[in-house]
PDB file of C-alpha atoms in Angstrom:
ATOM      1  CA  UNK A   1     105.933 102.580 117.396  1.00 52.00           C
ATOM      2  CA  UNK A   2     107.520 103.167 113.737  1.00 58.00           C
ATOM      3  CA  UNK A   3     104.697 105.349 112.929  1.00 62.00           C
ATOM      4  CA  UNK A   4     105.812 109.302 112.604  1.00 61.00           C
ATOM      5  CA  UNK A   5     104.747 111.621 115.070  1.00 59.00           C
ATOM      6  CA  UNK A   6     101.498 112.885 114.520  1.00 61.00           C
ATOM      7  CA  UNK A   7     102.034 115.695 116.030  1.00 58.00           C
ATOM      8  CA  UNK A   8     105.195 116.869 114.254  1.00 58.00           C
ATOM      9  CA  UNK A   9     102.927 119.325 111.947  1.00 62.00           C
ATOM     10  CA  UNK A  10     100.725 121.764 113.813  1.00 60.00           C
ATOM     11  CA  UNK A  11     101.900 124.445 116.079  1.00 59.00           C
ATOM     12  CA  UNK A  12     105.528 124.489 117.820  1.00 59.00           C
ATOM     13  CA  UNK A  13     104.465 123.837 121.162  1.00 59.00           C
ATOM     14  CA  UNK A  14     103.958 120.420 119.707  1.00 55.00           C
ATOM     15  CA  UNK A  15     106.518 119.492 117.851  1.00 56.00           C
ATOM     16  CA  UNK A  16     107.978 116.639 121.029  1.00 58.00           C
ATOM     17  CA  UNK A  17     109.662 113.530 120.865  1.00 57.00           C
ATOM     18  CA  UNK A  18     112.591 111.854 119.753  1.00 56.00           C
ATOM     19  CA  UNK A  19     113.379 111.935 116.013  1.00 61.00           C
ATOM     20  CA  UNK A  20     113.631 108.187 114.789  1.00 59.00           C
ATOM     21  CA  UNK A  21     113.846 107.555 111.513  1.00 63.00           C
ATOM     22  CA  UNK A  22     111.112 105.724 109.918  1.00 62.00           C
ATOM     23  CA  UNK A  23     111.231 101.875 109.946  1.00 62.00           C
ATOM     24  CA  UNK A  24     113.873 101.650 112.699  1.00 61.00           C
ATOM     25  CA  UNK A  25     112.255  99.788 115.816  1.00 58.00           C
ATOM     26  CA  UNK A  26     111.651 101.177 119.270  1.00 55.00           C
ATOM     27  CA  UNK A  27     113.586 100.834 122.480  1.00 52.00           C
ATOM     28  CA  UNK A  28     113.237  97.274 123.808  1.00 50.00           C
ATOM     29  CA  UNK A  29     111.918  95.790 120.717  1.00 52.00           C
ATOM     30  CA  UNK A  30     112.864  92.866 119.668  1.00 53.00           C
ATOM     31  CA  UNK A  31     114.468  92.144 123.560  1.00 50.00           C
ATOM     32  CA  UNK A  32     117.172  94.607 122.730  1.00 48.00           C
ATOM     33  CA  UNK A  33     117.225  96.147 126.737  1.00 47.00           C
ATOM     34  CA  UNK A  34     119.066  93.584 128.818  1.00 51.00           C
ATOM     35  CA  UNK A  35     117.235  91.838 131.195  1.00 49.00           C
ATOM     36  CA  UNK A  36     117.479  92.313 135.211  1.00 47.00           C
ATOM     37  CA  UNK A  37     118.123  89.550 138.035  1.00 46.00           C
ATOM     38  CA  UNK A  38     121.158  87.807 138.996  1.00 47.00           C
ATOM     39  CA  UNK A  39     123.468  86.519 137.638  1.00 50.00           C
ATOM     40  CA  UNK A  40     123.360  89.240 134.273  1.00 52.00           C
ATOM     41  CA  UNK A  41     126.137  87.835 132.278  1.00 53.00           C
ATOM     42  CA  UNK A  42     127.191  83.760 132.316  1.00 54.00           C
ATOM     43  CA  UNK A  43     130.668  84.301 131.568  1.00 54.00           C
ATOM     44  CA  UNK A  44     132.231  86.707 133.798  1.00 51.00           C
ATOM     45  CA  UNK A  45     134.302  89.183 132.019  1.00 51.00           C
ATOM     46  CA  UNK A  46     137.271  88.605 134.310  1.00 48.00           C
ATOM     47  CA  UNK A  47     139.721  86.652 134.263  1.00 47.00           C
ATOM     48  CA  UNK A  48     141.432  83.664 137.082  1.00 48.00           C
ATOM     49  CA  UNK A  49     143.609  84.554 139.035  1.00 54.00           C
ATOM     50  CA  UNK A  50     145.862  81.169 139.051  1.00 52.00           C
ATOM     51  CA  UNK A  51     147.125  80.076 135.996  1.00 53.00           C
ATOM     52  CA  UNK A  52     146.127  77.423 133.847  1.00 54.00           C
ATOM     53  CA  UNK A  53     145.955  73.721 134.986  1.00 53.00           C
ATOM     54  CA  UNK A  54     146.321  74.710 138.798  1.00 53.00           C
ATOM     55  CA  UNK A  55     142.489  73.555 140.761  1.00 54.00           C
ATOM     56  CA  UNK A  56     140.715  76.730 142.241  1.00 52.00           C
ATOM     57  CA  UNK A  57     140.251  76.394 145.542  1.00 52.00           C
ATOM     58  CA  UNK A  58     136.327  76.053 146.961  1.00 49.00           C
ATOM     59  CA  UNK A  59     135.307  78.357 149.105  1.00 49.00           C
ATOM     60  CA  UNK A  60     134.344  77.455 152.816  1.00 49.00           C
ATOM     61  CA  UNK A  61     136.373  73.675 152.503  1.00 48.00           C
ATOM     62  CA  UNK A  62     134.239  70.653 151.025  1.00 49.00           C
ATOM     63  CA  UNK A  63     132.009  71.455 148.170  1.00 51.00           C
ATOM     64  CA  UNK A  64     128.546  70.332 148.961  1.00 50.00           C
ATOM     65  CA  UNK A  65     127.409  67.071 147.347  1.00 51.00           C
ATOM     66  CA  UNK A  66     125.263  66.696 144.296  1.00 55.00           C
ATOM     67  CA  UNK A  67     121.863  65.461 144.496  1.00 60.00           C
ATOM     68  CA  UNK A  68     120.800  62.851 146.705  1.00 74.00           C
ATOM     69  CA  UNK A  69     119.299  63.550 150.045  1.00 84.00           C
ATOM     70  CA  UNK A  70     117.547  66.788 150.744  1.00 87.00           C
ATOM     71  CA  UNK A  71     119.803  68.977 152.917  1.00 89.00           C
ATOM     72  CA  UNK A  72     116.656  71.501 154.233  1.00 91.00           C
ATOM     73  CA  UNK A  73     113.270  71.756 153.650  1.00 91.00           C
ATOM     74  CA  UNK A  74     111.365  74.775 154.448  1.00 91.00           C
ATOM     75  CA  UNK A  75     107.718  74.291 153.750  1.00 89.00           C
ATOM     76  CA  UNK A  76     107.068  73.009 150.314  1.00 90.00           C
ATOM     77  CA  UNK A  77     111.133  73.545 149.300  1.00 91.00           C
ATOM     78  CA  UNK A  78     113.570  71.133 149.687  1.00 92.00           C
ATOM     79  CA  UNK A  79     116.767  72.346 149.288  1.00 91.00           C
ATOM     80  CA  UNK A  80     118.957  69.451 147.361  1.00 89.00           C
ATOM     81  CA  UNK A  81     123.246  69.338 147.166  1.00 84.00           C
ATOM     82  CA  UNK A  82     123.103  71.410 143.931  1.00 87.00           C
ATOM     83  CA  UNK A  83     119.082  72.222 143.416  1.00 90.00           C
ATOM     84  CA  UNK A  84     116.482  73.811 145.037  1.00 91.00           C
ATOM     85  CA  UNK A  85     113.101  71.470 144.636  1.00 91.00           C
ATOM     86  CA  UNK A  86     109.516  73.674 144.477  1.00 91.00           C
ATOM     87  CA  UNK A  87     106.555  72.270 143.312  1.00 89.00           C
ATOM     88  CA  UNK A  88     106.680  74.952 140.431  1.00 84.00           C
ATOM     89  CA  UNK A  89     110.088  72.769 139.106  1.00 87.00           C
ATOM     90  CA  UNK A  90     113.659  73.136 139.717  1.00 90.00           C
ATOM     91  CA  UNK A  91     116.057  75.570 140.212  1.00 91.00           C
ATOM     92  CA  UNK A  92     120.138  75.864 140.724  1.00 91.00           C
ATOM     93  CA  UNK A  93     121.186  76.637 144.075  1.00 89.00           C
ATOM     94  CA  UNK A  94     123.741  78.260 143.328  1.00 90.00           C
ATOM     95  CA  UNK A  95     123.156  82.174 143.542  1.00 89.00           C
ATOM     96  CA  UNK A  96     119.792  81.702 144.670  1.00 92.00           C
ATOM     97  CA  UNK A  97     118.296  84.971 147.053  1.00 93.00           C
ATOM     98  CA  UNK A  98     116.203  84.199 149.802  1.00 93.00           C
ATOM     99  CA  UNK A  99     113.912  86.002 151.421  1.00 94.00           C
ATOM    100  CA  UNK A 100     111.592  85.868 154.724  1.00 94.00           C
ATOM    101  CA  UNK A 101     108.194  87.704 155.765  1.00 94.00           C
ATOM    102  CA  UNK A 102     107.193  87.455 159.026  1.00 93.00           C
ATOM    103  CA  UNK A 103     103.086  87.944 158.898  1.00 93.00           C
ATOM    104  CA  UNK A 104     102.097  86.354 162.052  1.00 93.00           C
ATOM    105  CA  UNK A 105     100.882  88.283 165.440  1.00 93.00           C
ATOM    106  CA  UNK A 106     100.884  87.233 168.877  1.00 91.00           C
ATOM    107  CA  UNK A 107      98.149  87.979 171.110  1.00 92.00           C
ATOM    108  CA  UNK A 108      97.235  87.668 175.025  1.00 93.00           C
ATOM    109  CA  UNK A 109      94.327  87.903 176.212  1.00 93.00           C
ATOM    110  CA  UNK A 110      92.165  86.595 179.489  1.00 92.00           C
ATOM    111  CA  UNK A 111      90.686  83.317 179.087  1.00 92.00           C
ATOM    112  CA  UNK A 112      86.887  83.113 179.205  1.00 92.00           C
ATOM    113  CA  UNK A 113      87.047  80.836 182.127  1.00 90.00           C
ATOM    114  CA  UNK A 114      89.084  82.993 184.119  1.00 90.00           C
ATOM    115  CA  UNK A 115      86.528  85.677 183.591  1.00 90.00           C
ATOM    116  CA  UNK A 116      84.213  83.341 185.122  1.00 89.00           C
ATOM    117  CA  UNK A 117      86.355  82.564 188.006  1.00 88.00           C
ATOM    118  CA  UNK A 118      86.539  85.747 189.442  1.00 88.00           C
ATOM    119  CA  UNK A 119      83.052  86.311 189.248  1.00 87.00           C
ATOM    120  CA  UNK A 120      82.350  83.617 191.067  1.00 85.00           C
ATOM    121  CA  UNK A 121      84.864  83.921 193.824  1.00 85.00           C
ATOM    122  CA  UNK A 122      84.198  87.795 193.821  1.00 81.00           C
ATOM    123  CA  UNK A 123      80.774  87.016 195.465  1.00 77.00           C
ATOM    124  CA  UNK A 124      82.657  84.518 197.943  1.00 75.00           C
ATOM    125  CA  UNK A 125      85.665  87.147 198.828  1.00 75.00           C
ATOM    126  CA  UNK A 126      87.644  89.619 197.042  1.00 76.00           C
ATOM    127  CA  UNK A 127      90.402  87.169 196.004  1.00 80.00           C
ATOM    128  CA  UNK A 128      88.154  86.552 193.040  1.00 82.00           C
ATOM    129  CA  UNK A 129      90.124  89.304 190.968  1.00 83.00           C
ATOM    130  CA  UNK A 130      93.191  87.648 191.006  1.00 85.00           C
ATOM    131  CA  UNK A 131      92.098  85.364 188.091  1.00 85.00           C
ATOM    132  CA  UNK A 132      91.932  88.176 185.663  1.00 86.00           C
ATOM    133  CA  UNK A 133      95.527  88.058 185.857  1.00 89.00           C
ATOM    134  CA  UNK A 134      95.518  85.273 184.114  1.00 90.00           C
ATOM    135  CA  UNK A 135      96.899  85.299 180.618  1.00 93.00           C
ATOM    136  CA  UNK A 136      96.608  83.125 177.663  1.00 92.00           C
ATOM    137  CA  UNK A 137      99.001  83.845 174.425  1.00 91.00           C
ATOM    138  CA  UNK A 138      97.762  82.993 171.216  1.00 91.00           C
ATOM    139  CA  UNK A 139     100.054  83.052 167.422  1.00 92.00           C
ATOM    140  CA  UNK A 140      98.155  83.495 164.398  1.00 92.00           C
ATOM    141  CA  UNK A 141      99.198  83.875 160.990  1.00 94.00           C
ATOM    142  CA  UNK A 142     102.345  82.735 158.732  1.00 94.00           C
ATOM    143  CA  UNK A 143     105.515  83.434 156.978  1.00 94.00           C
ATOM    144  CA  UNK A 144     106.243  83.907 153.986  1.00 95.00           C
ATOM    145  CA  UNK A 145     109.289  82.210 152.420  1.00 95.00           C
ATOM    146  CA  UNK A 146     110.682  83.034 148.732  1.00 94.00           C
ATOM    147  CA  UNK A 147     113.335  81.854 146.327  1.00 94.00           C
ATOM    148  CA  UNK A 148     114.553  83.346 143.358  1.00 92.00           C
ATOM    149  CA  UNK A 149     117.167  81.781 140.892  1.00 90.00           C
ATOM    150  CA  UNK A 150     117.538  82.056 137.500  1.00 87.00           C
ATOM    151  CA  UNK A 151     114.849  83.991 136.597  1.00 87.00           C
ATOM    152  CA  UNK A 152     112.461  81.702 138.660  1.00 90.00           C
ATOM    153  CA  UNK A 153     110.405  82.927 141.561  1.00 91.00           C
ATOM    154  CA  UNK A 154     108.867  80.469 144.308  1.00 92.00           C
ATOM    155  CA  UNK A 155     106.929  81.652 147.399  1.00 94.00           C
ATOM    156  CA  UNK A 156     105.753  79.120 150.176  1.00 93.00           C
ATOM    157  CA  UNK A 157     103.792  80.260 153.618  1.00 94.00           C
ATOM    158  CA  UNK A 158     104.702  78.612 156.974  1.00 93.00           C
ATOM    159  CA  UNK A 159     102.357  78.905 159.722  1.00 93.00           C
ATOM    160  CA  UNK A 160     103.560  80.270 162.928  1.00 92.00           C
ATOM    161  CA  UNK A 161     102.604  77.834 165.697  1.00 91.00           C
ATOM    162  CA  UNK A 162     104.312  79.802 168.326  1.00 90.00           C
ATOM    163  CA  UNK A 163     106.508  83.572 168.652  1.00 89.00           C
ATOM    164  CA  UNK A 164     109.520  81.561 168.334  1.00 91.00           C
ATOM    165  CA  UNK A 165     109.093  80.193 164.562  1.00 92.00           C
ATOM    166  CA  UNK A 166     110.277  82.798 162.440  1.00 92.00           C
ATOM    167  CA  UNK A 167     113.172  82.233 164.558  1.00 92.00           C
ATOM    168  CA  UNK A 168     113.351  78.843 163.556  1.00 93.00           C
ATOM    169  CA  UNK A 169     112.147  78.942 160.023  1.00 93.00           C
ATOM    170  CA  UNK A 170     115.187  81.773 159.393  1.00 93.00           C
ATOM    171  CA  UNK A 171     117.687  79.620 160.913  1.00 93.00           C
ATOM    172  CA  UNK A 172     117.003  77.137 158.108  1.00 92.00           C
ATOM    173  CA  UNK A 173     117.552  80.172 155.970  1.00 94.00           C
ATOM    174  CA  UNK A 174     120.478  80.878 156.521  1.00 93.00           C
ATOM    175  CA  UNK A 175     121.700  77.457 156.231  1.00 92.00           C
ATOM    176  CA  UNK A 176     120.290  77.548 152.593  1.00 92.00           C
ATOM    177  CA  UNK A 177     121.482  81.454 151.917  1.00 91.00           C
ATOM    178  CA  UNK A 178     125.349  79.574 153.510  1.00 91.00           C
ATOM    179  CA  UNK A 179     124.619  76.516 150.647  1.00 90.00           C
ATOM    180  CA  UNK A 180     123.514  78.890 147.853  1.00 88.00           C
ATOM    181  CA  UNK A 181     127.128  81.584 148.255  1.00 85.00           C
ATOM    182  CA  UNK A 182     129.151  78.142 148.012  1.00 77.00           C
TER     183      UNK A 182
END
């Protein structure tokens, strides 16, 4: 990239680019873009708003405690009093972002056997069709969890064992989206 444009002689159609002086190195190189994510900057450019010596006040009452006993687990995360526990390592909980997927699909469909029960009861009398009304529901598939802090991504899959678990599985979410803003 601190090569001169080759194309600088020639024809004026050609003549593109940005001039850079020779030996000066391109954008980005070494790390000179800033990076992206949360939080950008660990020392906030702003100052407190009580003076010195007086406690800040934590949000939402009691802090949460420090390690010890897990607090949620959703799939292979365990959410700890200041951590979040993957299998990948560990990550602060505060500022974490969490996200959900919901990738499962509910079917319903006729059971075989009550196919076979009105066929059989259709020769007897005409009641037979009544068991095609019969419906079976059936969940397949999973959702997807993730966690991001500090420039560390973790992604777990839950499977759905029923319509109402990505009800469930975001409920624990939002416990551990209330833990992470604390």
């Amino acid at each position: 990239m601190t090569e001169p444009n080759p194309y600088k002689d020639g024809e004026p159609e050609y003549q593109w680019g940005p001039t850079q002086p020779p030996g000066t190195p391109a954008y980005g190189y070494p790390n000179a873009a800033p990076g992206y994510g949360y939080p950008q900057d660990p020392h906030p450019s702003y100052a407190q708003t009580q003076p010195a010596g007086v406690p800040v006040p934590v949000a939402g009452g009691v802090p949460a405690p420090t390690g010890g006993q897990p607090l949620v687990s959703i799939g292979d995360i365990t959410v700890m009093g200041d951590s979040i526990v993957t299998p990948a390592g560990s990550m602060p909980l505060r500022g974490a972002v969490w996200n959900a997927t919901d990738m499962s699909r509910t079917e319903e469909k006729i059971p075989t056997h009550a196919i076979v029960l009105a066929i059989v009861f259709f020769i007897f009398c005409l009641l037979g069709l009544l068991f095609l009304l019969m419906k079976e529901k059936q969940t397949t598939g999973f959702i997807q969890v993730t966690v991001t802090s500090n420039g560390k991504h973790h992604s777990t899959m839950i499977q759905a064992r029923g319509p109402e678990t990505f009800q469930q599985v975001m409920g624990q979410i939002n416990y551990a989206r209330s833990l992470s803003s604390m």
